[in-house]
Amino acid sequence: MIELLSPAGNVEKLSYAYAYGADAAYIGLKKFSLRVKADNFYDDEYKKVIELKNKYPGKKLHCALNISFHNKDIENLKANIDYFRQYPIDAFIVQDIGIVPILQKEFPNAQLHVSTQASCINYEAVKMYKSMGFSRVVLGREASLKEIREIKDAVPDMELEAFCHGAMCIAYAGRCLMSSYLTGRSAQAGLCSHTCRWEYDLLSKPEGAKELAQSGRLYLREHERPEELFPVFEGEDYTAILSSKDIRMVEHLKDMIDAGLDSLKIEGRMKSVYYVALVTRAYRKALDAIEGKITQEEANPFIDELENVAHRESTTGFYYSRVDADKTCIGASDSKYILTAEVGDEIAGADFDSVLNLASETHKNFMKELDEMHPQAREARLKDFEIHTDRKIIPLEKKEGWNLYACTAVNKFSTDMEIEFVSPEFVSKKAKPGEWLLVNPENGCLLNWVCDSHPCLIYTSIKLPAMTLIRIEDPDYTTGIIRDKGR
């Protein structure tokens, strides 16, 4: 059975990767990962990771130590060995062979995986890495399915991993210098600023197109850096390009399996919880269909949800033809949905009764306060409630067939909206106003709205599995138009 490997930029994303169907997840540790802008893992978060590994037995944890190490980085790595040991790491992903002896000595039970940054795309290199003690190679994105099959046939006992979904760097195996040159943020130190997806001007003198393209007098100029000029040149079989399309192989997973791959990797440690959950779920269902656990018809609605996750135009990359990989795009990724909240555990039994009792007590005290007010003050307070309805004290009342859940808001939403629940078990379920309520956990009374950092409970007639997410449609989204939300 092939492994589905999902990204996890922090503990929260790790939990959603596991819950939504990943067999394994890959994380980074501060200062040693090529995704420094991801939250990554630090301090005592290893305790939460251990809890997750115990909650999801059999799930694997891979750790990316895939930066290019300077001398000071090597010393820093050695100084942090005791901290790393606290994580239940099953494998390290590395590109710099200088740290191999260190990891082999200090973590004898952990596997070593060659990072895609090493640009391993031939069987002789795979053999060499095997002789060094590596158990898996994350192949460079430039390898075709035909080449992957040849590598597997030549080295059948080496595990092979390749990307199946997400953003792919335009540079050869991600070794790009543009970000460092323009912003001082090195992609090889985990600080890529995605300069390849910025907007540039193409500068030239009016001449024949072909002659001009081969003349070396074409330049790109980024809008915010008019002094920086990048030459553009067309050769015999290539043209200089910047931003590649996202890769999407969900419709071709059988071909990836037949090519001999052992692990399918989803890109995106800097992506959102929503992205991690829905992309992982789509590929999980697609693989389940291939393995006969569900029908293709059952899997398709989950796969269709990939269109509802922020993405760019997609391609099959180098897997079938480099012509597909040469197709480019610009701009940010976008989605028609906004993630609004994450649903926690159900509040039932005595805990539910406690919320009801709290609501009753709050309302009782409120009515007592009103009764004791001067008549004019009482009238003023009631008029204020008519104007500011969110200030009304309305206690939670038990509804037959409804369930109460802990809820963490990540964006503002209100009870006059239609919301959608998405979960590991069902595609999505809509709830219209009146089919769900928000509750203040501090007093048990109803809320009209909630926003990020506000504690709340959600009460609904829809039965919600663990790790359910809540989304709303973005009113500013227009189909076919990718909005620039910044870099």
CSV table of C-alpha atoms in Angstrom, one decimal:
chain,number,residue,atom,x,y,z
A,1,MET,CA,0.0,0.0,0.0
A,2,ILE,CA,1.4,3.4,-1.0
A,3,GLU,CA,2.0,6.0,1.6
A,4,LEU,CA,0.2,9.3,1.6
A,5,LEU,CA,2.5,12.0,3.0
A,6,SER,CA,1.0,15.4,4.0
A,7,PRO,CA,2.6,18.7,5.1
A,8,ALA,CA,2.4,20.0,8.6
A,9,GLY,CA,3.7,23.5,9.3
A,10,ASN,CA,2.7,23.3,13.0
A,11,VAL,CA,1.0,21.0,15.5
A,12,GLU,CA,-2.5,22.0,14.5
A,13,LYS,CA,-1.8,21.2,10.8
A,14,LEU,CA,-0.2,17.9,11.9
A,15,SER,CA,-3.4,16.9,13.7
A,16,TYR,CA,-5.5,17.7,10.6
A,17,ALA,CA,-3.1,15.8,8.3
A,18,TYR,CA,-3.5,12.7,10.4
A,19,ALA,CA,-7.3,13.1,10.9
A,20,TYR,CA,-8.0,13.6,7.2
A,21,GLY,CA,-6.2,10.5,6.0
A,22,ALA,CA,-2.4,11.0,5.8
A,23,ASP,CA,-0.3,7.9,6.6
A,24,ALA,CA,2.6,10.2,7.4
A,25,ALA,CA,3.3,13.9,7.8
A,26,TYR,CA,6.5,15.9,7.4
A,27,ILE,CA,7.4,18.8,9.7
A,28,GLY,CA,10.3,21.2,10.0
A,29,LEU,CA,12.2,22.3,13.1
A,30,LYS,CA,13.1,26.0,13.6
A,31,LYS,CA,16.3,27.1,11.8
A,32,PHE,CA,16.8,23.8,10.0
A,33,SER,CA,13.9,23.7,7.5
A,34,LEU,CA,13.5,25.1,4.0
A,35,ARG,CA,10.1,26.5,5.2
A,36,VAL,CA,11.3,28.9,7.9
A,37,LYS,CA,8.1,31.0,7.4
A,38,ALA,CA,6.0,28.0,8.4
A,39,ASP,CA,5.4,27.9,12.1
A,40,ASN,CA,7.5,24.8,12.4
A,41,PHE,CA,8.1,23.2,15.8
A,42,TYR,CA,9.9,24.4,18.9
A,43,ASP,CA,9.9,24.7,22.7
A,44,ASP,CA,7.8,21.9,24.3
A,45,GLU,CA,5.6,21.1,21.3
A,46,TYR,CA,7.2,17.7,21.2
A,47,LYS,CA,4.7,16.8,24.0
A,48,LYS,CA,1.8,17.5,21.7
A,49,VAL,CA,3.4,15.6,18.9
A,50,ILE,CA,3.8,12.6,21.1
A,51,GLU,CA,0.1,12.8,22.1
A,52,LEU,CA,-0.9,12.9,18.4
A,53,LYS,CA,1.3,9.9,17.6
A,54,ASN,CA,-0.3,8.0,20.4
A,55,LYS,CA,-3.8,9.1,19.3
A,56,TYR,CA,-3.1,7.9,15.7
A,57,PRO,CA,-1.0,4.8,16.1
A,58,GLY,CA,0.8,3.7,13.0
A,59,LYS,CA,1.1,7.2,11.6
A,60,LYS,CA,4.6,8.3,10.7
A,61,LEU,CA,6.5,11.5,11.3
A,62,HIS,CA,9.2,12.8,9.0
A,63,CYS,CA,11.4,15.7,9.9
A,64,ALA,CA,12.9,18.0,7.2
A,65,LEU,CA,16.4,19.1,8.0
A,66,ASN,CA,16.9,20.1,4.3
A,67,ILE,CA,18.7,23.5,4.4
A,68,SER,CA,22.2,23.8,3.0
A,69,PHE,CA,24.3,23.8,6.2
A,70,HIS,CA,27.1,26.3,6.9
A,71,ASN,CA,29.6,25.6,9.5
A,72,LYS,CA,27.6,27.5,12.1
A,73,ASP,CA,24.5,25.5,11.2
A,74,ILE,CA,26.4,22.2,11.9
A,75,GLU,CA,27.4,23.5,15.3
A,76,ASN,CA,23.8,24.6,16.0
A,77,LEU,CA,22.5,21.2,14.9
A,78,LYS,CA,24.9,19.4,17.3
A,79,ALA,CA,23.9,21.8,20.1
A,80,ASN,CA,20.2,20.9,19.6
A,81,ILE,CA,20.5,17.1,19.3
A,82,ASP,CA,19.0,16.6,22.8
A,83,TYR,CA,16.0,18.7,21.9
A,84,PHE,CA,15.5,16.8,18.7
A,85,ARG,CA,15.5,13.5,20.5
A,86,GLN,CA,12.3,14.5,22.3
A,87,TYR,CA,10.3,14.2,19.1
A,88,PRO,CA,9.0,10.8,17.9
A,89,ILE,CA,10.7,11.2,14.5
A,90,ASP,CA,10.6,8.2,12.2
A,91,ALA,CA,12.8,9.7,9.4
A,92,PHE,CA,14.9,12.8,8.6
A,93,ILE,CA,14.8,14.4,5.2
A,94,VAL,CA,18.1,15.9,4.3
A,95,GLN,CA,20.0,17.3,1.3
A,96,ASP,CA,23.3,18.1,2.9
A,97,ILE,CA,25.4,14.9,3.3
A,98,GLY,CA,27.5,16.6,5.9
A,99,ILE,CA,24.9,15.9,8.6
A,100,VAL,CA,24.5,12.2,7.6
A,101,PRO,CA,27.1,10.9,10.1
A,102,ILE,CA,25.7,13.0,12.8
A,103,LEU,CA,22.2,11.7,12.4
A,104,GLN,CA,23.3,8.1,12.0
A,105,LYS,CA,25.2,8.3,15.3
A,106,GLU,CA,22.6,10.2,17.3
A,107,PHE,CA,19.4,8.7,15.8
A,108,PRO,CA,20.3,5.1,14.9
A,109,ASN,CA,16.6,4.1,14.7
A,110,ALA,CA,15.5,6.9,12.4
A,111,GLN,CA,15.5,6.5,8.7
A,112,LEU,CA,17.3,8.9,6.3
A,113,HIS,CA,15.5,10.3,3.3
A,114,VAL,CA,17.2,12.2,0.5
A,115,SER,CA,15.5,15.6,0.1
A,116,THR,CA,14.2,16.6,-3.4
A,117,GLN,CA,16.7,19.5,-3.0
A,118,ALA,CA,19.4,16.9,-3.8
A,119,SER,CA,18.1,16.6,-7.4
A,120,CYS,CA,18.3,12.8,-7.4
A,121,ILE,CA,16.8,11.7,-10.8
A,122,ASN,CA,18.9,8.7,-11.8
A,123,TYR,CA,19.5,5.2,-10.6
A,124,GLU,CA,23.2,5.5,-10.2
A,125,ALA,CA,22.7,8.4,-7.7
A,126,VAL,CA,20.0,6.3,-5.9
A,127,LYS,CA,22.5,3.5,-5.6
A,128,MET,CA,25.1,5.8,-4.1
A,129,TYR,CA,22.6,7.2,-1.5
A,130,LYS,CA,21.7,3.6,-0.6
A,131,SER,CA,25.3,2.8,0.0
A,132,MET,CA,25.5,5.8,2.4
A,133,GLY,CA,22.6,4.4,4.5
A,134,PHE,CA,19.6,6.2,3.1
A,135,SER,CA,16.4,4.2,2.9
A,136,ARG,CA,14.3,6.6,0.7
A,137,VAL,CA,14.9,9.2,-2.0
A,138,VAL,CA,12.5,12.0,-2.6
A,139,LEU,CA,13.1,12.3,-6.3
A,140,GLY,CA,13.7,15.6,-8.0
A,141,ARG,CA,10.5,16.9,-9.7
A,142,GLU,CA,12.3,16.7,-13.0
A,143,ALA,CA,12.0,12.9,-13.1
A,144,SER,CA,9.4,11.4,-15.5
A,145,LEU,CA,7.3,8.4,-14.6
A,146,LYS,CA,9.3,6.4,-17.1
A,147,GLU,CA,12.5,7.3,-15.4
A,148,ILE,CA,11.0,6.5,-12.0
A,149,ARG,CA,10.1,3.0,-13.2
A,150,GLU,CA,13.7,2.6,-14.4
A,151,ILE,CA,15.1,3.7,-11.1
A,152,LYS,CA,12.8,1.3,-9.2
A,153,ASP,CA,13.8,-1.6,-11.4
A,154,ALA,CA,17.5,-0.8,-10.9
A,155,VAL,CA,17.2,-0.3,-7.1
A,156,PRO,CA,14.1,-2.2,-6.1
A,157,ASP,CA,14.8,-2.1,-2.3
A,158,MET,CA,15.1,1.7,-2.2
A,159,GLU,CA,11.9,3.5,-1.3
A,160,LEU,CA,11.0,6.3,-3.8
A,161,GLU,CA,8.9,9.3,-3.0
A,162,ALA,CA,7.6,12.1,-5.3
A,163,PHE,CA,5.3,15.1,-5.2
A,164,CYS,CA,1.7,14.5,-6.3
A,165,HIS,CA,0.1,17.9,-5.5
A,166,GLY,CA,1.0,21.5,-4.8
A,167,ALA,CA,3.2,24.4,-5.8
A,168,MET,CA,6.5,23.5,-7.6
A,169,CYS,CA,9.5,25.8,-7.7
A,170,ILE,CA,10.6,26.8,-11.2
A,171,ALA,CA,14.2,26.4,-10.3
A,172,TYR,CA,16.0,23.1,-10.8
A,173,ALA,CA,14.9,21.1,-7.7
A,174,GLY,CA,14.2,24.3,-5.9
A,175,ARG,CA,17.7,25.6,-6.0
A,176,CYS,CA,16.8,29.3,-6.8
A,177,LEU,CA,18.9,32.4,-6.2
A,178,MET,CA,16.3,35.0,-7.2
A,179,SER,CA,14.8,35.5,-3.7
A,180,SER,CA,18.2,36.0,-2.2
A,181,TYR,CA,19.3,38.4,-4.9
A,182,LEU,CA,16.2,40.6,-4.7
A,183,THR,CA,15.2,40.5,-1.0
A,184,GLY,CA,18.2,39.1,0.8
A,185,ARG,CA,16.0,36.1,1.8
A,186,SER,CA,17.7,32.9,0.7
A,187,ALA,CA,15.5,30.0,-0.5
A,188,GLN,CA,18.2,27.7,0.6
A,189,ALA,CA,17.9,28.9,4.2
A,190,GLY,CA,14.1,28.5,4.2
A,191,LEU,CA,13.2,32.1,3.5
A,192,CYS,CA,11.9,32.0,-0.1
A,193,SER,CA,9.9,35.1,-1.0
A,194,HIS,CA,8.4,33.5,-4.1
A,195,THR,CA,9.9,36.1,-6.4
A,196,CYS,CA,9.1,33.9,-9.4
A,197,ARG,CA,5.4,34.8,-8.9
A,198,TRP,CA,5.8,38.5,-8.8
A,199,GLU,CA,4.7,40.8,-11.6
A,200,TYR,CA,7.4,41.9,-14.1
A,201,ASP,CA,7.6,44.2,-17.1
A,202,LEU,CA,9.1,42.8,-20.3
A,203,LEU,CA,11.4,45.5,-21.7
A,204,SER,CA,12.6,45.4,-25.3
A,205,LYS,CA,13.2,47.5,-28.5
A,206,PRO,CA,10.7,46.8,-31.4
A,207,GLU,CA,12.3,44.1,-33.6
A,208,GLY,CA,11.3,40.7,-35.0
A,209,ALA,CA,10.0,38.4,-32.3
A,210,LYS,CA,12.3,35.4,-32.9
A,211,GLU,CA,15.4,37.5,-33.5
A,212,LEU,CA,14.6,39.6,-30.4
A,213,ALA,CA,14.0,36.5,-28.2
A,214,GLN,CA,17.5,35.2,-29.2
A,215,SER,CA,19.3,38.5,-29.1
A,216,GLY,CA,19.7,38.9,-25.4
A,217,ARG,CA,18.0,42.3,-25.4
A,218,LEU,CA,14.8,41.2,-23.6
A,219,TYR,CA,14.5,41.9,-19.9
A,220,LEU,CA,12.1,41.4,-17.1
A,221,ARG,CA,11.5,44.2,-14.6
A,222,GLU,CA,9.6,43.6,-11.4
A,223,HIS,CA,7.1,46.4,-10.7
A,224,GLU,CA,8.4,47.4,-7.3
A,225,ARG,CA,12.1,47.2,-8.3
A,226,PRO,CA,12.5,49.3,-11.4
A,227,GLU,CA,16.3,49.2,-11.1
A,228,GLU,CA,16.5,45.4,-11.4
A,229,LEU,CA,16.6,43.9,-14.9
A,230,PHE,CA,16.5,40.2,-15.6
A,231,PRO,CA,17.6,39.0,-19.1
A,232,VAL,CA,15.3,36.7,-21.0
A,233,PHE,CA,16.7,34.4,-23.7
A,234,GLU,CA,15.3,31.8,-26.0
A,235,GLY,CA,17.5,28.9,-26.9
A,236,GLU,CA,17.1,25.9,-29.2
A,237,ASP,CA,14.7,24.0,-26.9
A,238,TYR,CA,13.9,26.3,-24.0
A,239,THR,CA,12.9,29.8,-23.0
A,240,ALA,CA,13.7,31.4,-19.7
A,241,ILE,CA,10.6,31.2,-17.4
A,242,LEU,CA,9.8,32.1,-13.8
A,243,SER,CA,6.6,30.6,-12.3
A,244,SER,CA,5.5,27.0,-12.8
A,245,LYS,CA,1.9,25.9,-12.5
A,246,ASP,CA,0.9,23.8,-9.5
A,247,ILE,CA,1.2,20.1,-9.9
A,248,ARG,CA,-2.0,17.9,-9.7
A,249,MET,CA,-1.8,14.2,-10.1
A,250,VAL,CA,-5.0,13.1,-8.4
A,251,GLU,CA,-6.4,11.7,-11.7
A,252,HIS,CA,-3.1,9.8,-12.4
A,253,LEU,CA,-2.3,8.1,-9.1
A,254,LYS,CA,-2.5,4.6,-10.6
A,255,ASP,CA,0.3,5.6,-13.0
A,256,MET,CA,2.4,6.9,-10.1
A,257,ILE,CA,1.8,3.6,-8.2
A,258,ASP,CA,2.7,1.6,-11.4
A,259,ALA,CA,5.9,3.6,-11.7
A,260,GLY,CA,7.1,2.1,-8.5
A,261,LEU,CA,6.6,4.9,-6.0
A,262,ASP,CA,6.3,4.1,-2.3
A,263,SER,CA,5.1,7.5,-1.1
A,264,LEU,CA,3.1,10.3,-2.6
A,265,LYS,CA,3.9,13.7,-1.2
A,266,ILE,CA,1.6,16.8,-0.9
A,267,GLU,CA,3.4,20.1,-0.9
A,268,GLY,CA,2.4,22.9,1.5
A,269,ARG,CA,3.9,23.3,4.9
A,270,MET,CA,3.1,27.0,4.6
A,271,LYS,CA,-0.5,26.4,3.5
A,272,SER,CA,-3.5,26.6,5.8
A,273,VAL,CA,-5.2,24.0,7.9
A,274,TYR,CA,-8.1,24.1,5.3
A,275,TYR,CA,-5.6,23.3,2.5
A,276,VAL,CA,-4.0,20.5,4.4
A,277,ALA,CA,-7.3,18.9,5.4
A,278,LEU,CA,-9.1,19.0,2.1
A,279,VAL,CA,-6.1,18.1,-0.1
A,280,THR,CA,-5.2,15.2,2.1
A,281,ARG,CA,-8.8,14.1,2.2
A,282,ALA,CA,-9.1,14.2,-1.6
A,283,TYR,CA,-6.0,12.1,-2.2
A,284,ARG,CA,-6.9,9.7,0.6
A,285,LYS,CA,-10.3,9.0,-1.0
A,286,ALA,CA,-8.7,8.7,-4.5
A,287,LEU,CA,-6.2,6.1,-3.1
A,288,ASP,CA,-9.0,4.3,-1.3
A,289,ALA,CA,-10.9,4.0,-4.6
A,290,ILE,CA,-7.8,2.5,-6.3
A,291,GLU,CA,-7.4,0.0,-3.4
A,292,GLY,CA,-11.1,-1.0,-3.6
A,293,LYS,CA,-12.1,0.4,-0.2
A,294,ILE,CA,-14.7,2.7,-1.8
A,295,THR,CA,-16.0,3.2,-5.3
A,296,GLN,CA,-14.7,5.8,-7.6
A,297,GLU,CA,-18.2,7.4,-7.5
A,298,GLU,CA,-17.9,7.7,-3.8
A,299,ALA,CA,-14.4,9.3,-4.1
A,300,ASN,CA,-15.3,11.8,-6.8
A,301,PRO,CA,-17.1,14.4,-4.6
A,302,PHE,CA,-14.1,14.5,-2.3
A,303,ILE,CA,-11.7,14.9,-5.3
A,304,ASP,CA,-13.9,17.7,-6.7
A,305,GLU,CA,-13.3,19.7,-3.5
A,306,LEU,CA,-9.8,20.3,-4.7
A,307,GLU,CA,-11.3,23.1,-6.7
A,308,ASN,CA,-12.5,24.7,-3.5
A,309,VAL,CA,-9.0,25.0,-2.1
A,310,ALA,CA,-6.7,27.8,-3.0
A,311,HIS,CA,-4.7,26.8,-6.0
A,312,ARG,CA,-3.2,28.0,-9.3
A,313,GLU,CA,-3.6,26.5,-12.7
A,314,SER,CA,-2.4,22.9,-12.6
A,315,THR,CA,-0.2,20.6,-14.7
A,316,THR,CA,1.2,17.1,-14.5
A,317,GLY,CA,4.7,18.5,-14.4
A,318,PHE,CA,7.5,16.4,-15.8
A,319,TYR,CA,5.8,13.1,-15.3
A,320,TYR,CA,4.6,12.6,-18.8
A,321,SER,CA,6.3,15.3,-20.9
A,322,ARG,CA,8.5,18.3,-20.1
A,323,VAL,CA,6.1,20.3,-22.3
A,324,ASP,CA,3.6,20.1,-19.5
A,325,ALA,CA,6.2,21.3,-17.0
A,326,ASP,CA,7.1,24.3,-19.2
A,327,LYS,CA,3.6,25.7,-18.9
A,328,THR,CA,3.8,28.7,-16.6
A,329,CYS,CA,1.5,31.0,-14.7
A,330,ILE,CA,1.6,34.1,-12.5
A,331,GLY,CA,-0.1,35.5,-9.4
A,332,ALA,CA,-1.4,34.1,-6.2
A,333,SER,CA,-3.6,31.1,-5.5
A,334,ASP,CA,-7.2,31.7,-4.6
A,335,SER,CA,-10.3,30.0,-3.2
A,336,LYS,CA,-14.1,30.7,-3.2
A,337,TYR,CA,-14.3,29.8,0.5
A,338,ILE,CA,-13.1,31.3,3.7
A,339,LEU,CA,-12.3,29.1,6.7
A,340,THR,CA,-14.2,30.4,9.6
A,341,ALA,CA,-13.9,28.0,12.5
A,342,GLU,CA,-12.6,24.6,13.7
A,343,VAL,CA,-14.9,22.4,15.6
A,344,GLY,CA,-13.7,20.6,18.7
A,345,ASP,CA,-15.1,17.9,20.9
A,346,GLU,CA,-18.8,17.4,21.5
A,347,ILE,CA,-20.1,18.7,24.8
A,348,ALA,CA,-22.5,16.2,26.1
A,349,GLY,CA,-23.9,14.7,29.3
A,350,ALA,CA,-23.0,16.5,32.5
A,351,ASP,CA,-20.9,19.0,30.7
A,352,PHE,CA,-23.9,20.0,28.5
A,353,ASP,CA,-26.1,20.3,31.6
A,354,SER,CA,-23.5,22.6,33.1
A,355,VAL,CA,-23.7,24.9,30.2
A,356,LEU,CA,-27.5,24.9,30.5
A,357,ASN,CA,-27.4,25.6,34.2
A,358,LEU,CA,-24.9,28.4,33.6
A,359,ALA,CA,-27.2,29.9,31.0
A,360,SER,CA,-30.2,29.7,33.3
A,361,GLU,CA,-28.2,31.3,36.1
A,362,THR,CA,-26.9,34.1,33.9
A,363,HIS,CA,-30.4,34.9,32.6
A,364,LYS,CA,-31.9,34.8,36.1
A,365,ASN,CA,-29.3,37.3,37.4
A,366,PHE,CA,-29.8,39.5,34.4
A,367,MET,CA,-33.6,39.6,35.0
A,368,LYS,CA,-33.0,40.4,38.6
A,369,GLU,CA,-30.7,43.2,37.7
A,370,LEU,CA,-33.4,44.6,35.3
A,371,ASP,CA,-36.1,44.4,38.0
A,372,GLU,CA,-34.0,46.3,40.5
A,373,MET,CA,-33.2,49.1,38.0
A,374,HIS,CA,-34.9,52.5,38.1
A,375,PRO,CA,-37.7,52.5,35.6
A,376,GLN,CA,-36.0,55.0,33.3
A,377,ALA,CA,-32.7,53.2,33.4
A,378,ARG,CA,-34.5,49.9,32.7
A,379,GLU,CA,-36.3,51.5,29.7
A,380,ALA,CA,-33.0,52.8,28.4
A,381,ARG,CA,-31.4,49.4,28.7
A,382,LEU,CA,-34.2,47.7,26.8
A,383,LYS,CA,-34.0,50.3,24.0
A,384,ASP,CA,-30.2,49.7,23.8
A,385,PHE,CA,-31.0,46.0,23.3
A,386,GLU,CA,-33.3,46.9,20.4
A,387,ILE,CA,-30.5,48.8,18.7
A,388,HIS,CA,-27.6,46.5,19.7
A,389,THR,CA,-29.2,43.0,19.5
A,390,ASP,CA,-25.9,41.3,20.1
A,391,ARG,CA,-26.1,42.6,23.7
A,392,LYS,CA,-29.3,40.7,24.5
A,393,ILE,CA,-29.0,38.0,27.2
A,394,ILE,CA,-30.7,35.0,25.6
A,395,PRO,CA,-30.0,31.7,27.4
A,396,LEU,CA,-29.3,28.5,25.6
A,397,GLU,CA,-32.3,26.2,25.6
A,398,LYS,CA,-32.1,22.4,24.9
A,399,LYS,CA,-33.3,21.4,21.5
A,400,GLU,CA,-34.2,17.8,20.7
A,401,GLY,CA,-31.7,16.2,18.3
A,402,TRP,CA,-29.2,19.1,18.5
A,403,ASN,CA,-25.6,18.7,19.7
A,404,LEU,CA,-23.2,21.2,21.3
A,405,TYR,CA,-19.5,21.4,20.3
A,406,ALA,CA,-16.5,23.3,21.3
A,407,CYS,CA,-15.5,25.8,18.5
A,408,THR,CA,-12.5,27.9,17.7
A,409,ALA,CA,-13.2,30.8,15.3
A,410,VAL,CA,-10.4,31.8,12.9
A,411,ASN,CA,-12.5,34.5,11.0
A,412,LYS,CA,-15.6,36.4,11.8
A,413,PHE,CA,-19.0,34.9,11.0
A,414,SER,CA,-22.5,35.5,12.3
A,415,THR,CA,-25.7,33.5,12.8
A,416,ASP,CA,-27.4,35.1,9.9
A,417,MET,CA,-25.1,33.4,7.5
A,418,GLU,CA,-25.3,30.0,5.7
A,419,ILE,CA,-22.3,28.0,6.8
A,420,GLU,CA,-20.8,24.7,5.6
A,421,PHE,CA,-19.3,21.9,7.6
A,422,VAL,CA,-16.6,19.8,6.0
A,423,SER,CA,-15.1,16.7,7.8
A,424,PRO,CA,-13.0,13.6,7.3
A,425,GLU,CA,-16.2,11.6,6.9
A,426,PHE,CA,-18.5,13.7,4.7
A,427,VAL,CA,-17.9,16.1,1.8
A,428,SER,CA,-19.8,19.0,3.1
A,429,LYS,CA,-23.1,19.9,4.8
A,430,LYS,CA,-24.8,23.3,4.7
A,431,ALA,CA,-26.5,24.8,7.6
A,432,LYS,CA,-28.9,27.7,7.1
A,433,PRO,CA,-29.6,30.4,9.7
A,434,GLY,CA,-31.7,28.9,12.4
A,435,GLU,CA,-30.1,25.5,11.9
A,436,TRP,CA,-27.2,26.4,14.1
A,437,LEU,CA,-26.5,28.7,17.0
A,438,LEU,CA,-23.4,30.3,18.6
A,439,VAL,CA,-23.1,30.1,22.4
A,440,ASN,CA,-20.8,32.0,24.8
A,441,PRO,CA,-19.0,29.4,26.9
A,442,GLU,CA,-18.5,32.0,29.7
A,443,ASN,CA,-22.2,32.5,30.4
A,444,GLY,CA,-24.1,29.9,28.3
A,445,CYS,CA,-26.0,32.6,26.4
A,446,LEU,CA,-26.4,33.0,22.6
A,447,LEU,CA,-24.1,35.1,20.5
A,448,ASN,CA,-25.0,36.8,17.2
A,449,TRP,CA,-21.4,36.6,15.9
A,450,VAL,CA,-17.9,35.6,16.7
A,451,CYS,CA,-14.5,36.3,15.4
A,452,ASP,CA,-10.9,35.2,15.7
A,453,SER,CA,-9.7,34.7,19.3
A,454,HIS,CA,-13.3,34.8,20.7
A,455,PRO,CA,-14.3,31.6,22.5
A,456,CYS,CA,-17.5,30.0,21.5
A,457,LEU,CA,-19.6,26.9,21.3
A,458,ILE,CA,-21.7,25.8,18.3
A,459,TYR,CA,-25.1,24.2,18.7
A,460,THR,CA,-26.6,22.5,15.6
A,461,SER,CA,-28.9,19.8,14.4
A,462,ILE,CA,-26.1,18.3,12.3
A,463,LYS,CA,-24.0,15.6,13.8
A,464,LEU,CA,-20.3,16.6,13.5
A,465,PRO,CA,-17.4,14.2,13.5
A,466,ALA,CA,-14.1,15.2,15.3
A,467,MET,CA,-11.9,17.7,13.4
A,468,THR,CA,-14.8,19.2,11.4
A,469,LEU,CA,-14.1,22.6,9.8
A,470,ILE,CA,-16.6,25.4,9.1
A,471,ARG,CA,-16.4,27.5,6.0
A,472,ILE,CA,-18.4,30.2,4.3
A,473,GLU,CA,-18.4,31.4,0.7
A,474,ASP,CA,-16.3,34.5,0.1
A,475,PRO,CA,-18.6,37.2,-1.2
A,476,ASP,CA,-15.7,38.9,-3.0
A,477,TYR,CA,-14.7,35.9,-5.0
A,478,THR,CA,-15.4,35.8,-8.7
A,479,THR,CA,-15.0,32.5,-10.6
A,480,GLY,CA,-12.1,32.6,-13.1
A,481,ILE,CA,-10.4,35.7,-11.5
A,482,ILE,CA,-7.4,35.1,-9.2
A,483,ARG,CA,-7.2,37.9,-6.7
A,484,ASP,CA,-3.8,39.3,-5.6
A,485,LYS,CA,-3.9,38.9,-1.8
A,486,GLY,CA,-0.3,39.9,-1.4
A,487,ARG,CA,3.0,37.9,-1.4
